[in-house]
């Protein structure tokens, strides 16, 4: 074809680092923090400007198949990395057995100590390490690890505010922190023959769900705003004489699981005494678990409670005794929600109004 009257201008060359390289260093440091550390380091070959950016990322994702794959790389990183403070650190390996390889434990503990030395604020661990000491740590997420006895005493983490423990084996007597504001314990397990004590007087929110073993004991939480407690079928607190919604704790002859306890706490309540000052409660239990009903026999007052969500457990006993008891002890309740069915679009019954108006429903 003959050439056109006007020559076409060629499009500008597109490079892999074109637009992203226009970002300021601070933003690039943040972006690199989402990459695994070994991938972030490889960006040094993109262009001259990228040569040292990876050394000052605000986060480290130390993740891989197994620890030994990263040992040599991490040794170099600890030497070459700048002393920039860290916002986040995640340590996770698909294969990690602290019993089989002591070197794995030593390396991971070393990397964690460096993270703490660089004043990390959010630490996520999927593997077991030693005790944590930090003046700067704000958030700690623990996933699928076995927690040793001394690990969950956070007296030497005075800034710790958020603690999440998910799918962990808890082999400790006590979970303790004076600074903690938000605590989540989900899908965890304990084989201890006594209750794990949770002592966090400054808590604002609490989530305790699907605990496998004997239900933890909650100390008083005077500042609590909201709590969700879900006792699943894997809870080991079971009434041995349970029949037709009546726990033997309501009779003179009680089984060993329904006898009120007071051996290692100032209150006879296991759960409700500790969370009785909350404004918002979600209390779910499988049928046949006596904890809530036993706690109610000590008549804790829910003086601040405004919204309450319960499931069918609270309506099983004759005359709705558990439901009536908690209602009578909630003088400022404004909203009650009953989840009477586990499935279906209309599985909730919701009632609003003053406590006295709601009680007329019964």
CSV table of C-alpha atoms in Angstrom, one decimal:
chain,number,residue,atom,x,y,z
A,1,UNK,CA,0.0,0.0,0.0
A,2,UNK,CA,1.2,3.5,-0.7
A,3,UNK,CA,2.3,5.5,2.3
A,4,UNK,CA,-0.3,7.8,3.7
A,5,UNK,CA,0.0,11.5,3.6
A,6,UNK,CA,0.6,11.6,7.4
A,7,UNK,CA,3.1,9.4,9.1
A,8,UNK,CA,1.8,7.6,12.1
A,9,UNK,CA,3.6,8.3,15.3
A,10,UNK,CA,4.8,5.2,17.1
A,11,UNK,CA,3.4,4.4,20.5
A,12,UNK,CA,5.7,5.0,23.4
A,13,UNK,CA,7.5,1.9,24.7
A,14,UNK,CA,5.8,0.2,27.6
A,15,UNK,CA,8.1,-1.1,30.4
A,16,UNK,CA,7.3,-3.4,33.2
A,17,UNK,CA,8.1,-0.6,35.7
A,18,UNK,CA,6.5,2.2,33.8
A,19,UNK,CA,3.7,3.5,35.9
A,20,UNK,CA,4.6,1.9,39.2
A,21,UNK,CA,8.0,3.5,39.2
A,22,UNK,CA,6.3,6.9,39.2
A,23,UNK,CA,5.2,6.3,42.8
A,24,UNK,CA,7.2,7.7,45.7
A,25,UNK,CA,9.6,5.5,47.5
A,26,UNK,CA,7.5,5.4,50.6
A,27,UNK,CA,4.6,3.9,48.7
A,28,UNK,CA,6.8,1.4,46.9
A,29,UNK,CA,8.1,0.2,50.2
A,30,UNK,CA,4.5,-0.4,51.3
A,31,UNK,CA,3.7,-2.3,48.1
A,32,UNK,CA,6.7,-4.5,48.4
A,33,UNK,CA,5.7,-5.4,51.9
A,34,UNK,CA,2.9,-7.6,50.5
A,35,UNK,CA,5.3,-9.8,48.6
A,36,UNK,CA,7.3,-12.7,50.0
A,37,UNK,CA,10.7,-11.5,51.1
A,38,UNK,CA,12.5,-13.4,48.4
A,39,UNK,CA,10.3,-12.0,45.7
A,40,UNK,CA,10.6,-8.5,47.0
A,41,UNK,CA,14.4,-8.8,46.9
A,42,UNK,CA,14.2,-9.9,43.2
A,43,UNK,CA,12.8,-6.5,42.2
A,44,UNK,CA,16.3,-5.1,42.6
A,45,UNK,CA,16.9,-6.1,38.9
A,46,UNK,CA,14.0,-4.1,37.5
A,47,UNK,CA,15.9,-0.8,37.3
A,48,UNK,CA,18.6,1.2,38.9
A,49,UNK,CA,16.1,2.9,41.2
A,50,UNK,CA,14.8,-0.4,42.4
A,51,UNK,CA,18.2,-1.7,43.4
A,52,UNK,CA,17.9,-0.9,47.1
A,53,UNK,CA,14.1,-0.4,47.6
A,54,UNK,CA,13.5,-3.9,49.0
A,55,UNK,CA,15.9,-3.2,51.9
A,56,UNK,CA,13.6,-0.7,53.4
A,57,UNK,CA,10.1,-2.3,53.1
A,58,UNK,CA,7.7,-1.7,55.9
A,59,UNK,CA,6.8,-5.3,56.2
A,60,UNK,CA,8.3,-8.8,55.8
A,61,UNK,CA,6.4,-11.9,54.6
A,62,UNK,CA,8.8,-14.8,55.6
A,63,UNK,CA,6.8,-17.6,53.9
A,64,UNK,CA,7.7,-20.8,52.1
A,65,UNK,CA,7.7,-24.5,51.9
A,66,UNK,CA,10.2,-25.2,54.7
A,67,UNK,CA,12.6,-23.2,56.8
A,68,UNK,CA,15.8,-24.6,55.4
A,69,UNK,CA,14.9,-23.1,51.9
A,70,UNK,CA,15.2,-19.6,53.3
A,71,UNK,CA,18.0,-19.9,55.8
A,72,UNK,CA,20.8,-18.7,53.6
A,73,UNK,CA,18.7,-15.9,52.0
A,74,UNK,CA,17.5,-14.7,55.4
A,75,UNK,CA,21.1,-14.6,56.7
A,76,UNK,CA,21.9,-12.2,53.9
A,77,UNK,CA,18.7,-10.2,54.4
A,78,UNK,CA,19.4,-9.6,58.1
A,79,UNK,CA,22.8,-8.1,57.1
A,80,UNK,CA,21.8,-6.1,54.1
A,81,UNK,CA,18.4,-4.8,55.2
A,82,UNK,CA,18.2,-1.2,56.5
A,83,UNK,CA,17.1,-0.4,60.0
A,84,UNK,CA,13.7,0.9,58.9
A,85,UNK,CA,11.1,0.1,61.5
A,86,UNK,CA,8.6,-2.6,60.5
A,87,UNK,CA,4.8,-2.3,60.5
A,88,UNK,CA,4.0,-6.0,59.8
A,89,UNK,CA,5.8,-9.3,59.8
A,90,UNK,CA,4.3,-12.7,58.9
A,91,UNK,CA,6.2,-16.0,59.4
A,92,UNK,CA,4.6,-19.1,57.8
A,93,UNK,CA,6.0,-22.4,56.5
A,94,UNK,CA,4.1,-25.3,55.0
A,95,UNK,CA,6.4,-27.8,56.6
A,96,UNK,CA,7.6,-27.1,60.1
A,97,UNK,CA,8.1,-29.5,62.9
A,98,UNK,CA,9.7,-28.1,66.1
A,99,UNK,CA,10.4,-31.6,67.4
A,100,UNK,CA,12.3,-32.9,64.4
A,101,UNK,CA,14.7,-30.1,63.6
A,102,UNK,CA,16.1,-27.8,66.4
A,103,UNK,CA,17.8,-25.7,63.7
A,104,UNK,CA,14.4,-24.7,62.4
A,105,UNK,CA,13.4,-23.4,65.9
A,106,UNK,CA,16.7,-21.5,66.3
A,107,UNK,CA,16.4,-19.8,62.9
A,108,UNK,CA,12.7,-18.8,63.4
A,109,UNK,CA,13.4,-17.5,66.8
A,110,UNK,CA,16.3,-15.4,65.4
A,111,UNK,CA,14.1,-13.9,62.7
A,112,UNK,CA,11.4,-13.1,65.2
A,113,UNK,CA,13.9,-11.4,67.5
A,114,UNK,CA,15.1,-9.2,64.6
A,115,UNK,CA,11.5,-8.3,63.8
A,116,UNK,CA,11.0,-7.3,67.4
A,117,UNK,CA,14.2,-5.4,67.3
A,118,UNK,CA,13.0,-3.5,64.3
A,119,UNK,CA,9.9,-2.5,66.4
A,120,UNK,CA,7.3,-4.5,64.4
A,121,UNK,CA,3.7,-3.5,65.3
A,122,UNK,CA,1.7,-6.3,63.8
A,123,UNK,CA,3.1,-9.8,64.1
A,124,UNK,CA,1.5,-12.9,62.5
A,125,UNK,CA,2.8,-16.4,63.4
A,126,UNK,CA,1.8,-19.7,62.0
A,127,UNK,CA,4.6,-21.6,63.8
A,128,UNK,CA,5.8,-22.0,67.4
A,129,UNK,CA,8.4,-19.6,68.8
A,130,UNK,CA,9.7,-18.6,72.2
A,131,UNK,CA,8.2,-16.0,74.6
A,132,UNK,CA,7.7,-12.5,73.1
A,133,UNK,CA,9.0,-9.3,74.6
A,134,UNK,CA,8.3,-6.0,72.9
A,135,UNK,CA,7.6,-2.4,73.8
A,136,UNK,CA,6.1,-1.7,70.4
A,137,UNK,CA,4.0,-4.7,69.4
A,138,UNK,CA,0.3,-3.7,69.0
A,139,UNK,CA,-1.2,-6.7,67.2
A,140,UNK,CA,-0.4,-10.4,67.5
A,141,UNK,CA,-2.1,-13.1,65.3
A,142,UNK,CA,-1.4,-16.7,66.2
A,143,UNK,CA,-2.5,-19.5,63.8
A,144,UNK,CA,-2.3,-23.3,64.1
A,145,UNK,CA,0.5,-23.4,66.7
A,146,UNK,CA,1.0,-25.2,70.0
A,147,UNK,CA,1.4,-22.5,72.7
A,148,UNK,CA,3.8,-23.3,75.6
A,149,UNK,CA,3.0,-22.5,79.2
A,150,UNK,CA,4.8,-19.2,79.5
A,151,UNK,CA,3.9,-17.8,76.1
A,152,UNK,CA,0.5,-16.2,76.8
A,153,UNK,CA,1.7,-13.9,79.7
A,154,UNK,CA,2.0,-10.6,77.9
A,155,UNK,CA,3.2,-8.5,80.9
A,156,UNK,CA,6.3,-7.6,78.8
A,157,UNK,CA,4.2,-6.4,75.8
A,158,UNK,CA,2.7,-3.2,77.4
A,159,UNK,CA,1.4,-1.9,74.0
A,160,UNK,CA,-0.4,-5.0,72.9
A,161,UNK,CA,-4.0,-4.2,72.0
A,162,UNK,CA,-5.2,-6.9,69.6
A,163,UNK,CA,-4.7,-10.6,70.1
A,164,UNK,CA,-6.1,-13.3,67.8
A,165,UNK,CA,-5.6,-17.0,68.6
A,166,UNK,CA,-7.0,-19.3,65.9
A,167,UNK,CA,-6.8,-23.1,65.6
A,168,UNK,CA,-4.1,-23.3,68.3
A,169,UNK,CA,-3.4,-25.9,71.0
A,170,UNK,CA,-3.5,-23.9,74.3
A,171,UNK,CA,-1.4,-25.6,77.0
A,172,UNK,CA,-1.3,-22.7,79.4
A,173,UNK,CA,-2.8,-22.0,82.8
A,174,UNK,CA,-3.6,-18.4,82.1
A,175,UNK,CA,-3.9,-15.8,79.2
A,176,UNK,CA,-3.0,-12.5,80.8
A,177,UNK,CA,-2.6,-8.9,79.6
A,178,UNK,CA,-3.4,-5.6,81.2
A,179,UNK,CA,-3.2,-3.6,77.9
A,180,UNK,CA,-5.3,-5.9,75.7
A,181,UNK,CA,-8.5,-4.4,74.2
A,182,UNK,CA,-9.6,-7.0,71.6
A,183,UNK,CA,-9.3,-10.7,72.1
A,184,UNK,CA,-10.4,-13.5,69.7
A,185,UNK,CA,-10.1,-17.2,70.5
A,186,UNK,CA,-11.6,-19.4,67.7
A,187,UNK,CA,-11.3,-23.1,67.0
A,188,UNK,CA,-8.7,-23.7,69.7
A,189,UNK,CA,-8.1,-26.8,71.8
A,190,UNK,CA,-7.0,-27.6,75.3
A,191,UNK,CA,-6.4,-31.1,76.8
A,192,UNK,CA,-6.0,-29.6,80.3
A,193,UNK,CA,-8.2,-31.0,83.1
A,194,UNK,CA,-8.8,-27.5,84.5
A,195,UNK,CA,-10.0,-24.2,83.1
A,196,UNK,CA,-7.7,-21.8,81.3
A,197,UNK,CA,-8.0,-18.5,83.1
A,198,UNK,CA,-8.5,-15.4,80.9
A,199,UNK,CA,-7.4,-12.3,82.7
A,200,UNK,CA,-7.7,-9.1,80.6
A,201,UNK,CA,-9.4,-6.4,82.6
A,202,UNK,CA,-9.2,-3.8,79.9
A,203,UNK,CA,-11.0,-5.8,77.2
A,204,UNK,CA,-13.4,-3.9,75.0
A,205,UNK,CA,-14.4,-6.8,72.7
A,206,UNK,CA,-14.3,-10.6,73.1
A,207,UNK,CA,-14.8,-13.5,70.7
A,208,UNK,CA,-14.8,-17.1,72.1
A,209,UNK,CA,-16.0,-19.6,69.6
A,210,UNK,CA,-15.8,-23.4,69.1
A,211,UNK,CA,-13.4,-24.1,72.0
A,212,UNK,CA,-12.5,-27.8,72.2
A,213,UNK,CA,-12.1,-28.8,75.8
A,214,UNK,CA,-13.2,-27.5,79.1
A,215,UNK,CA,-14.6,-23.9,78.8
A,216,UNK,CA,-12.1,-21.2,79.8
A,217,UNK,CA,-12.8,-19.1,82.9
A,218,UNK,CA,-13.3,-15.4,82.3
A,219,UNK,CA,-12.3,-12.8,85.0
A,220,UNK,CA,-14.2,-9.6,85.3
A,221,UNK,CA,-14.0,-7.3,82.3
A,222,UNK,CA,-15.3,-4.0,83.5
A,223,UNK,CA,-14.8,-2.1,80.2
A,224,UNK,CA,-16.3,-4.7,77.9
A,225,UNK,CA,-18.5,-3.4,75.1
A,226,UNK,CA,-19.3,-6.5,73.1
A,227,UNK,CA,-18.8,-10.2,73.4
A,228,UNK,CA,-19.6,-13.3,71.3
A,229,UNK,CA,-19.5,-16.7,73.1
A,230,UNK,CA,-20.4,-19.8,71.1
A,231,UNK,CA,-20.2,-23.2,72.9
A,232,UNK,CA,-20.1,-25.8,70.2
A,233,UNK,CA,-20.7,-29.6,70.4
A,234,UNK,CA,-17.0,-30.0,71.0
A,235,UNK,CA,-17.2,-28.3,74.4
A,236,UNK,CA,-16.4,-30.9,77.2
A,237,UNK,CA,-18.7,-29.2,79.7
A,238,UNK,CA,-21.6,-31.6,79.4
A,239,UNK,CA,-24.4,-32.4,81.9
A,240,UNK,CA,-24.1,-36.1,82.6
A,241,UNK,CA,-27.8,-36.3,83.6
A,242,UNK,CA,-29.2,-34.0,80.9
A,243,UNK,CA,-32.8,-34.9,80.0
A,244,UNK,CA,-35.4,-33.0,78.1
A,245,UNK,CA,-33.8,-29.6,78.6
A,246,UNK,CA,-33.4,-29.9,82.4
A,247,UNK,CA,-29.9,-29.8,83.8
A,248,UNK,CA,-29.3,-31.7,87.0
A,249,UNK,CA,-27.8,-28.5,88.4
A,250,UNK,CA,-31.4,-27.4,89.1
A,251,UNK,CA,-31.9,-30.3,91.4
A,252,UNK,CA,-30.4,-31.4,94.7
A,253,UNK,CA,-28.3,-34.2,93.3
A,254,UNK,CA,-26.0,-32.8,90.7
A,255,UNK,CA,-23.5,-34.5,88.5
A,256,UNK,CA,-19.8,-33.5,88.8
A,257,UNK,CA,-20.0,-31.3,85.7
A,258,UNK,CA,-22.8,-29.2,87.0
A,259,UNK,CA,-21.4,-28.5,90.5
A,260,UNK,CA,-20.6,-24.7,90.7
A,261,UNK,CA,-16.8,-24.1,90.9
A,262,UNK,CA,-15.0,-21.5,93.0
A,263,UNK,CA,-11.6,-23.1,93.5
A,264,UNK,CA,-9.5,-20.7,91.4
A,265,UNK,CA,-11.6,-17.6,91.0
A,266,UNK,CA,-13.5,-15.1,93.1
A,267,UNK,CA,-16.8,-15.8,91.3
A,268,UNK,CA,-18.8,-19.0,90.9
A,269,UNK,CA,-19.5,-18.0,87.3
A,270,UNK,CA,-17.4,-19.4,84.4
A,271,UNK,CA,-18.5,-17.1,81.6
A,272,UNK,CA,-21.3,-14.8,82.4
A,273,UNK,CA,-19.8,-13.1,85.5
A,274,UNK,CA,-16.8,-11.9,83.4
A,275,UNK,CA,-18.9,-10.5,80.6
A,276,UNK,CA,-21.9,-9.2,82.6
A,277,UNK,CA,-20.9,-5.5,82.0
A,278,UNK,CA,-21.1,-5.7,78.2
A,279,UNK,CA,-23.5,-3.6,76.2
A,280,UNK,CA,-23.9,-6.2,73.4
A,281,UNK,CA,-23.9,-9.9,73.9
A,282,UNK,CA,-24.2,-12.9,71.5
A,283,UNK,CA,-24.6,-16.2,73.5
A,284,UNK,CA,-24.8,-19.4,71.6
A,285,UNK,CA,-24.7,-22.9,72.9
A,286,UNK,CA,-25.4,-26.5,71.8
A,287,UNK,CA,-28.1,-28.3,73.7
A,288,UNK,CA,-26.8,-30.2,76.7
A,289,UNK,CA,-24.0,-27.8,77.7
A,290,UNK,CA,-24.7,-26.6,81.3
A,291,UNK,CA,-22.3,-23.6,81.5
A,292,UNK,CA,-24.7,-20.8,80.8
A,293,UNK,CA,-27.5,-22.3,82.9
A,294,UNK,CA,-25.2,-23.0,85.8
A,295,UNK,CA,-23.9,-19.4,85.6
A,296,UNK,CA,-27.4,-18.0,85.7
A,297,UNK,CA,-28.0,-19.6,89.1
A,298,UNK,CA,-25.6,-17.1,90.5
A,299,UNK,CA,-27.8,-14.3,89.0
A,300,UNK,CA,-25.2,-12.0,87.5
A,301,UNK,CA,-26.7,-8.6,86.7
A,302,UNK,CA,-26.4,-7.3,83.1
A,303,UNK,CA,-26.7,-3.7,84.1
A,304,UNK,CA,-25.5,-2.2,80.8
A,305,UNK,CA,-26.8,-4.8,78.3
A,306,UNK,CA,-28.7,-3.2,75.4
A,307,UNK,CA,-28.7,-5.8,72.7
A,308,UNK,CA,-28.8,-9.6,73.2
A,309,UNK,CA,-28.7,-12.5,70.7
A,310,UNK,CA,-29.6,-16.0,71.8
A,311,UNK,CA,-30.2,-19.3,70.1
A,312,UNK,CA,-32.7,-22.1,70.8
A,313,UNK,CA,-30.6,-23.4,73.7
A,314,UNK,CA,-32.2,-20.6,75.9
A,315,UNK,CA,-35.7,-21.8,75.1
A,316,UNK,CA,-35.4,-25.5,75.6
A,317,UNK,CA,-35.9,-25.8,79.4
A,318,UNK,CA,-39.5,-25.9,80.8
A,319,UNK,CA,-41.1,-22.4,81.1
A,320,UNK,CA,-38.1,-20.9,79.3
A,321,UNK,CA,-36.2,-20.6,82.6
A,322,UNK,CA,-32.8,-19.5,81.2
A,323,UNK,CA,-34.4,-16.9,78.9
A,324,UNK,CA,-36.6,-15.6,81.7
A,325,UNK,CA,-33.6,-15.4,84.1
A,326,UNK,CA,-31.3,-13.4,81.8
A,327,UNK,CA,-34.2,-11.1,80.8
A,328,UNK,CA,-35.0,-10.3,84.5
A,329,UNK,CA,-31.4,-9.4,85.1
A,330,UNK,CA,-31.1,-7.1,82.1
A,331,UNK,CA,-32.9,-3.9,83.2
A,332,UNK,CA,-31.9,-1.7,80.2
A,333,UNK,CA,-32.3,-4.2,77.4
A,334,UNK,CA,-33.6,-2.7,74.2
A,335,UNK,CA,-33.3,-5.5,71.6
A,336,UNK,CA,-33.6,-9.2,71.8
A,337,UNK,CA,-32.9,-11.5,68.9
A,338,UNK,CA,-33.6,-15.3,69.0
A,339,UNK,CA,-32.0,-17.6,66.5
A,340,UNK,CA,-34.5,-20.5,66.7
A,341,UNK,CA,-33.4,-22.2,63.5
A,342,UNK,CA,-29.9,-22.8,62.1
A,343,UNK,CA,-31.0,-22.6,58.5
A,344,UNK,CA,-33.5,-20.7,56.3
A,345,UNK,CA,-34.1,-17.1,55.5
A,346,UNK,CA,-36.4,-16.5,58.6
A,347,UNK,CA,-34.3,-18.1,61.3
A,348,UNK,CA,-34.3,-15.1,63.6
A,349,UNK,CA,-37.1,-13.7,65.8
A,350,UNK,CA,-36.3,-10.1,66.7
A,351,UNK,CA,-38.0,-8.0,69.4
A,352,UNK,CA,-37.4,-4.3,70.2
A,353,UNK,CA,-38.5,-2.1,73.0
A,354,UNK,CA,-37.9,-1.8,76.8
A,355,UNK,CA,-37.1,-4.9,78.7
A,356,UNK,CA,-40.6,-5.0,80.3
A,357,UNK,CA,-42.3,-4.8,76.8
A,358,UNK,CA,-40.1,-7.6,75.5
A,359,UNK,CA,-40.9,-9.8,78.5
A,360,UNK,CA,-44.6,-9.6,77.7
A,361,UNK,CA,-43.8,-11.8,74.7
A,362,UNK,CA,-43.1,-14.7,77.0
